[in-house]
mmCIF file of C-alpha atoms and ligand atoms in Angstrom:
data_model
loop_
_atom_site.group_PDB
_atom_site.id
_atom_site.type_symbol
_atom_site.label_atom_id
_atom_site.label_comp_id
_atom_site.label_asym_id
_atom_site.label_seq_id
_atom_site.Cartn_x
_atom_site.Cartn_y
_atom_site.Cartn_z
ATOM 1 C CA MET S 1 -0.157 0.436 0.066
ATOM 2 C CA LEU S 2 1.443 3.607 -0.849
ATOM 3 C CA ASN S 3 3.158 5.569 2.167
ATOM 4 C CA ILE S 4 2.522 8.887 2.406
ATOM 5 C CA ALA S 5 3.158 11.803 4.220
ATOM 6 C CA VAL S 6 0.229 14.817 4.774
ATOM 7 C CA LEU S 7 2.241 18.074 5.378
ATOM 8 C CA VAL S 8 -0.019 20.463 8.045
ATOM 9 C CA SER S 9 0.215 24.296 8.576
ATOM 10 C CA GLY S 10 -3.206 24.624 10.853
ATOM 11 C CA GLY S 11 -6.382 23.122 11.178
ATOM 12 C CA GLY S 12 -6.264 20.340 8.668
ATOM 13 C CA SER S 13 -9.526 19.536 7.551
ATOM 14 C CA ASN S 14 -7.961 18.128 4.799
ATOM 15 C CA LEU S 15 -5.876 15.530 6.522
ATOM 16 C CA GLN S 16 -8.889 15.145 8.271
ATOM 17 C CA ALA S 17 -11.083 14.219 4.596
ATOM 18 C CA ILE S 18 -8.104 12.249 3.913
ATOM 19 C CA ILE S 19 -7.852 10.242 7.348
ATOM 20 C CA ASP S 20 -11.641 9.753 7.097
ATOM 21 C CA ALA S 21 -11.348 8.142 3.749
ATOM 22 C CA VAL S 22 -8.678 5.793 4.082
ATOM 23 C CA ALA S 23 -10.808 4.678 7.403
ATOM 24 C CA CYS S 24 -13.850 3.912 5.287
ATOM 25 C CA GLY S 25 -11.605 2.227 2.589
ATOM 26 C CA GLU S 26 -12.125 4.770 0.124
ATOM 27 C CA LEU S 27 -9.265 5.580 -0.310
ATOM 28 C CA PRO S 28 -6.349 2.186 -0.225
ATOM 29 C CA VAL S 29 -2.664 4.029 1.203
ATOM 30 C CA ARG S 30 -1.352 4.385 4.353
ATOM 31 C CA ILE S 31 -1.059 7.859 6.283
ATOM 32 C CA ALA S 32 2.416 7.117 7.641
ATOM 33 C CA LEU S 33 3.168 10.503 9.180
ATOM 34 C CA VAL S 34 1.207 13.967 9.603
ATOM 35 C CA LEU S 35 4.719 16.451 9.335
ATOM 36 C CA SER S 36 3.484 20.832 10.141
ATOM 37 C CA ASP S 37 5.638 23.238 10.302
ATOM 38 C CA ARG S 38 4.043 24.857 13.907
ATOM 39 C CA ARG S 39 3.779 23.358 17.052
ATOM 40 C CA GLY S 40 0.248 23.810 17.495
ATOM 41 C CA ALA S 41 -1.397 23.299 14.231
ATOM 42 C CA TYR S 42 -4.695 21.851 15.451
ATOM 43 C CA ALA S 43 -4.039 18.944 12.228
ATOM 44 C CA LEU S 44 -1.478 17.720 14.666
ATOM 45 C CA GLU S 45 -4.163 17.138 17.782
ATOM 46 C CA ARG S 46 -5.644 15.236 14.701
ATOM 47 C CA ALA S 47 -3.320 13.217 13.774
ATOM 48 C CA ARG S 48 -2.692 11.884 17.184
ATOM 49 C CA GLN S 49 -6.300 11.203 17.592
ATOM 50 C CA HIS S 50 -6.090 8.015 14.728
ATOM 51 C CA GLY S 51 -2.517 6.700 16.018
ATOM 52 C CA ILE S 52 -0.953 7.955 12.507
ATOM 53 C CA PRO S 53 2.596 8.972 13.512
ATOM 54 C CA THR S 54 3.705 13.059 13.398
ATOM 55 C CA ALA S 55 6.582 14.853 13.478
ATOM 56 C CA VAL S 56 7.123 18.709 13.778
ATOM 57 C CA VAL S 57 9.884 20.571 11.866
ATOM 58 C CA ARG S 58 10.372 24.433 12.685
ATOM 59 C CA PRO S 59 11.963 26.727 10.160
ATOM 60 C CA ARG S 60 13.494 28.256 12.953
ATOM 61 C CA ASP S 61 15.053 25.679 14.974
ATOM 62 C CA TYR S 62 17.328 25.533 11.215
ATOM 63 C CA ALA S 63 20.348 28.492 9.914
ATOM 64 C CA ASP S 64 18.189 28.099 6.478
ATOM 65 C CA ARG S 65 15.914 26.836 4.142
ATOM 66 C CA PRO S 66 18.352 24.044 2.594
ATOM 67 C CA ALA S 67 18.921 22.180 6.215
ATOM 68 C CA PHE S 68 15.179 23.390 6.759
ATOM 69 C CA ASP S 69 14.539 21.361 3.627
ATOM 70 C CA ASP S 70 16.895 18.480 4.099
ATOM 71 C CA ALA S 71 15.004 18.061 7.778
ATOM 72 C CA VAL S 72 11.702 17.473 6.198
ATOM 73 C CA ALA S 73 13.416 15.138 4.167
ATOM 74 C CA GLU S 74 15.196 13.282 6.914
ATOM 75 C CA ILE S 75 11.922 12.692 8.108
ATOM 76 C CA LEU S 76 9.922 11.560 5.084
ATOM 77 C CA ALA S 77 12.527 8.817 3.934
ATOM 78 C CA GLU S 78 12.250 7.673 8.047
ATOM 79 C CA HIS S 79 9.274 7.400 7.445
ATOM 80 C CA GLN S 80 9.558 5.465 3.889
ATOM 81 C CA VAL S 81 7.132 7.654 2.045
ATOM 82 C CA GLU S 82 6.383 7.520 -1.340
ATOM 83 C CA LEU S 83 4.085 10.474 -1.942
ATOM 84 C CA VAL S 84 4.013 13.365 -0.012
ATOM 85 C CA CYS S 85 0.573 15.613 0.543
ATOM 86 C CA LEU S 86 0.629 19.542 1.083
ATOM 87 C CA ALA S 87 -3.140 20.217 2.408
ATOM 88 C CA GLY S 88 -2.944 24.052 3.670
ATOM 89 C CA PHE S 89 1.337 23.493 4.504
ATOM 90 C CA MET S 90 2.407 26.973 3.790
ATOM 91 C CA ARG S 91 5.714 26.802 3.261
ATOM 92 C CA LEU S 92 8.553 26.477 0.232
ATOM 93 C CA PHE S 93 9.930 24.047 -0.802
ATOM 94 C CA GLN S 94 13.512 24.729 -2.682
ATOM 95 C CA ALA S 95 14.470 23.362 -5.663
ATOM 96 C CA ASP S 96 16.951 20.690 -4.875
ATOM 97 C CA PHE S 97 13.915 18.589 -2.338
ATOM 98 C CA MET S 98 11.771 19.737 -5.813
ATOM 99 C CA ARG S 99 13.985 17.524 -7.687
ATOM 100 C CA ARG S 100 14.565 14.460 -4.816
ATOM 101 C CA TYR S 101 10.428 14.606 -4.889
ATOM 102 C CA ALA S 102 9.960 15.397 -8.333
ATOM 103 C CA GLY S 103 6.023 13.718 -9.088
ATOM 104 C CA ARG S 104 5.473 12.887 -5.925
ATOM 105 C CA VAL S 105 4.829 15.974 -4.317
ATOM 106 C CA ILE S 106 0.989 17.198 -4.602
ATOM 107 C CA ASN S 107 -0.781 20.425 -3.147
ATOM 108 C CA ILE S 108 -4.276 21.906 -2.879
ATOM 109 C CA HIS S 109 -4.868 25.100 -3.705
ATOM 110 C CA PRO S 110 -8.196 27.262 -2.705
ATOM 111 C CA ALA S 111 -8.308 28.329 -6.721
ATOM 112 C CA LEU S 112 -8.836 27.386 -10.187
ATOM 113 C CA LEU S 113 -5.225 27.719 -11.056
ATOM 114 C CA PRO S 114 -3.639 29.200 -13.255
ATOM 115 C CA ALA S 115 -5.875 32.246 -11.460
ATOM 116 C CA PHE S 116 -5.057 33.356 -8.418
ATOM 117 C CA PRO S 117 -1.844 31.552 -7.359
ATOM 118 C CA GLY S 118 -0.237 32.563 -3.451
ATOM 119 C CA LEU S 119 -2.295 33.507 -0.098
ATOM 120 C CA HIS S 120 -5.935 35.043 0.207
ATOM 121 C CA VAL S 121 -6.932 33.785 -2.726
ATOM 122 C CA GLN S 122 -10.000 33.550 -1.854
ATOM 123 C CA ARG S 123 -10.406 37.323 -0.932
ATOM 124 C CA GLU S 124 -8.416 38.111 -4.253
ATOM 125 C CA ALA S 125 -11.130 35.816 -6.407
ATOM 126 C CA LEU S 126 -13.668 37.864 -4.891
ATOM 127 C CA GLU S 127 -11.926 41.644 -5.083
ATOM 128 C CA HIS S 128 -12.018 40.446 -8.813
ATOM 129 C CA GLY S 129 -15.586 39.624 -9.158
ATOM 130 C CA VAL S 130 -14.464 36.220 -10.487
ATOM 131 C CA LYS S 131 -18.687 34.330 -10.793
ATOM 132 C CA VAL S 132 -17.027 30.714 -10.833
ATOM 133 C CA SER S 133 -14.195 29.686 -8.165
ATOM 134 C CA GLY S 134 -13.040 26.609 -7.299
ATOM 135 C CA CYS S 135 -10.003 24.444 -5.668
ATOM 136 C CA THR S 136 -6.536 22.744 -8.000
ATOM 137 C CA VAL S 137 -4.665 19.992 -6.631
ATOM 138 C CA HIS S 138 -1.630 19.825 -8.491
ATOM 139 C CA PHE S 139 2.131 18.470 -8.512
ATOM 140 C CA ALA S 140 3.702 20.762 -7.254
ATOM 141 C CA ASP S 141 7.541 22.345 -8.331
ATOM 142 C CA GLU S 142 9.480 24.944 -7.612
ATOM 143 C CA GLY S 143 7.064 27.707 -8.210
ATOM 144 C CA THR S 144 3.791 28.756 -5.732
ATOM 145 C CA ASP S 145 0.934 26.737 -6.918
ATOM 146 C CA THR S 146 2.853 26.145 -11.104
ATOM 147 C CA GLY S 147 3.321 22.548 -11.064
ATOM 148 C CA PRO S 148 0.291 20.409 -13.476
ATOM 149 C CA ILE S 149 -3.039 20.208 -13.149
ATOM 150 C CA ILE S 150 -4.545 16.710 -11.455
ATOM 151 C CA VAL S 151 -7.832 17.807 -10.215
ATOM 152 C CA GLN S 152 -9.989 20.467 -10.312
ATOM 153 C CA ARG S 153 -13.473 21.541 -8.721
ATOM 154 C CA ALA S 154 -15.792 24.889 -9.090
ATOM 155 C CA VAL S 155 -18.441 26.636 -6.909
ATOM 156 C CA PRO S 156 -19.774 29.455 -7.614
ATOM 157 C CA VAL S 157 -19.124 33.016 -6.282
ATOM 158 C CA LEU S 158 -22.895 34.573 -4.887
ATOM 159 C CA GLU S 159 -23.610 37.916 -4.590
ATOM 160 C CA ASP S 160 -23.746 38.263 -0.976
ATOM 161 C CA ASP S 161 -20.286 35.731 -0.294
ATOM 162 C CA THR S 162 -18.020 37.082 2.665
ATOM 163 C CA VAL S 163 -14.254 35.509 2.568
ATOM 164 C CA GLU S 164 -15.725 33.467 5.096
ATOM 165 C CA THR S 165 -18.677 31.973 3.180
ATOM 166 C CA LEU S 166 -16.431 31.593 0.040
ATOM 167 C CA SER S 167 -13.720 29.628 1.632
ATOM 168 C CA ALA S 168 -16.275 27.471 3.448
ATOM 169 C CA ARG S 169 -17.618 26.587 0.345
ATOM 170 C CA ILE S 170 -14.596 25.949 -1.688
ATOM 171 C CA LEU S 171 -13.352 23.650 1.292
ATOM 172 C CA GLU S 172 -16.422 21.367 0.488
ATOM 173 C CA GLN S 173 -14.679 20.722 -2.890
ATOM 174 C CA GLU S 174 -11.399 20.454 -1.455
ATOM 175 C CA HIS S 175 -12.292 17.713 0.550
ATOM 176 C CA LEU S 176 -13.652 15.907 -2.677
ATOM 177 C CA ALA S 177 -11.460 16.474 -4.921
ATOM 178 C CA TYR S 178 -7.753 15.697 -2.803
ATOM 179 C CA VAL S 179 -9.256 12.529 -2.073
ATOM 180 C CA GLU S 180 -9.995 11.665 -5.778
ATOM 181 C CA ALA S 181 -6.166 13.213 -6.937
ATOM 182 C CA ILE S 182 -4.542 10.463 -3.912
ATOM 183 C CA ARG S 183 -6.653 7.907 -5.279
ATOM 184 C CA LEU S 184 -5.744 8.344 -8.811
ATOM 185 C CA TYR S 185 -1.981 8.766 -7.513
ATOM 186 C CA ALA S 186 -2.228 5.422 -5.316
ATOM 187 C CA ALA S 187 -3.973 2.994 -8.341
ATOM 188 C CA GLY S 188 -0.834 4.574 -10.856
ATOM 189 C CA ARG S 189 -3.687 6.213 -13.232
ATOM 190 C CA LEU S 190 -1.360 9.528 -13.652
ATOM 191 C CA ARG S 191 0.980 10.627 -15.833
ATOM 192 C CA ILE S 192 2.659 13.822 -16.626
ATOM 193 C CA CYS S 193 3.055 14.934 -20.017
ATOM 194 C CA GLY S 194 4.898 17.833 -20.298
ATOM 195 C CA ARG S 195 1.972 20.953 -18.798
ATOM 196 C CA ARG S 196 -0.671 18.169 -18.146
ATOM 197 C CA VAL S 197 -1.855 15.520 -16.666
ATOM 198 C CA ARG S 198 -3.169 12.314 -18.016
ATOM 199 C CA VAL S 199 -5.932 10.041 -16.670
ATOM 200 C CA LEU S 200 -5.330 6.810 -17.251
ATOM 201 C CA PRO S 201 -8.518 4.406 -17.542
ATOM 202 C CA PRO S 202 -9.425 2.461 -14.977
ATOM 203 C CA ALA S 203 -7.345 -1.262 -14.337
ATOM 204 C CA PRO S 204 -9.591 -3.998 -15.055
ATOM 205 C CA PRO S 205 -10.726 -6.249 -12.139
ATOM 206 C CA ALA S 206 -7.609 -8.520 -11.230
ATOM 207 C CA GLY S 207 -8.410 -12.290 -13.029
ATOM 208 C CA LEU S 208 -10.169 -10.470 -15.493
ATOM 209 C CA ALA S 209 -7.452 -8.922 -17.901
ATOM 210 C CA ASN S 210 -6.182 -12.088 -19.237
ATOM 211 C CA CYS S 211 -9.205 -14.142 -19.665
ATOM 212 C CA PRO S 212 -9.466 -15.851 -23.087
ATOM 213 C CA THR S 213 -12.698 -15.395 -25.298
ATOM 214 C CA GLU S 214 -14.899 -18.192 -25.033
ATOM 215 C CA GLY S 215 -15.735 -19.888 -28.312
ATOM 216 C CA PRO S 216 -18.682 -21.331 -29.342
ATOM 217 C CA THR S 217 -19.657 -24.538 -26.944
ATOM 218 C CA ASP S 218 -21.288 -26.746 -29.934
HETATM 219 C C1 LIG P 301 -6.923 25.110 2.739
HETATM 220 O O1 LIG P 301 -7.794 25.987 1.740
HETATM 221 C C2 LIG P 301 -6.109 24.870 1.611
HETATM 222 O O2 LIG P 301 -6.282 24.491 0.322
HETATM 223 C C3 LIG P 301 -5.279 26.274 2.167
HETATM 224 O O3 LIG P 301 -4.890 26.168 3.571
HETATM 225 C C4 LIG P 301 -6.259 25.790 3.805
HETATM 226 C C5 LIG P 301 -6.207 24.658 5.116
HETATM 227 O O4 LIG P 301 -6.825 24.390 5.385
HETATM 228 N N1 LIG P 301 -3.651 26.182 1.206
HETATM 229 C C6 LIG P 301 -2.971 27.095 0.554
HETATM 230 O O5 LIG P 301 -3.239 27.883 0.692
HETATM 231 C C7 LIG P 301 -1.632 26.939 0.053
HETATM 232 N N2 LIG P 301 -1.159 28.296 -1.045
HETATM 233 P P1 LIG P 301 -6.954 22.884 6.208
HETATM 234 O O6 LIG P 301 -6.178 22.966 7.364
HETATM 235 O O7 LIG P 301 -8.562 23.126 6.603
HETATM 236 O O8 LIG P 301 -6.900 20.998 5.398
#
């Protein structure tokens, strides 16, 4: 089973969606580690409640960004992590880390990329006056929210929306999108072709693929 790590900085509602999907058998992966850059992140509490190993790696404890990245990479290796899921993790890794984990880091973002990368994007979407927003799960690369897109889900922007109501509507879709993206990855159905991610059809059920065609019986 695929070993994943979920990297968090805050409340961890996306982490919770992943935990719940694993618990009910919808997502065939093992959450090997939840790692945070903040001691107080509530997401860590969610992990502990489910007996999932946790780690805290704080940038202030390291001399520079490469040293922080190395510390994270070392812990991921210790836990034999195969896929890194950034779920509200408010740090960017540098080029060396991203090269080491190329194609093995995915991120969720609360906007329809490439519109509104970065921070405070629900506010930016409202201020810009878009009529539709949503969320994106994408492979991470060295840029900010720039990697190839795996799954997007859209929501309407309503006349009386505030940042809070729009964020909540997007978050509901994030939980579905993230589980879907991890499921596709775990099933080996994603291929990165330049900027595009091809989603392969599901494999036929085991045992049926090589059945010889039956000939006439008489
Ligand atoms: C989510 O909306 C996620 O898309 C966003 O932080 C929130 C974390 O919520 N991530 C980013 O903005 C990354 N650029 P959660 O802690 O409840 O999962």
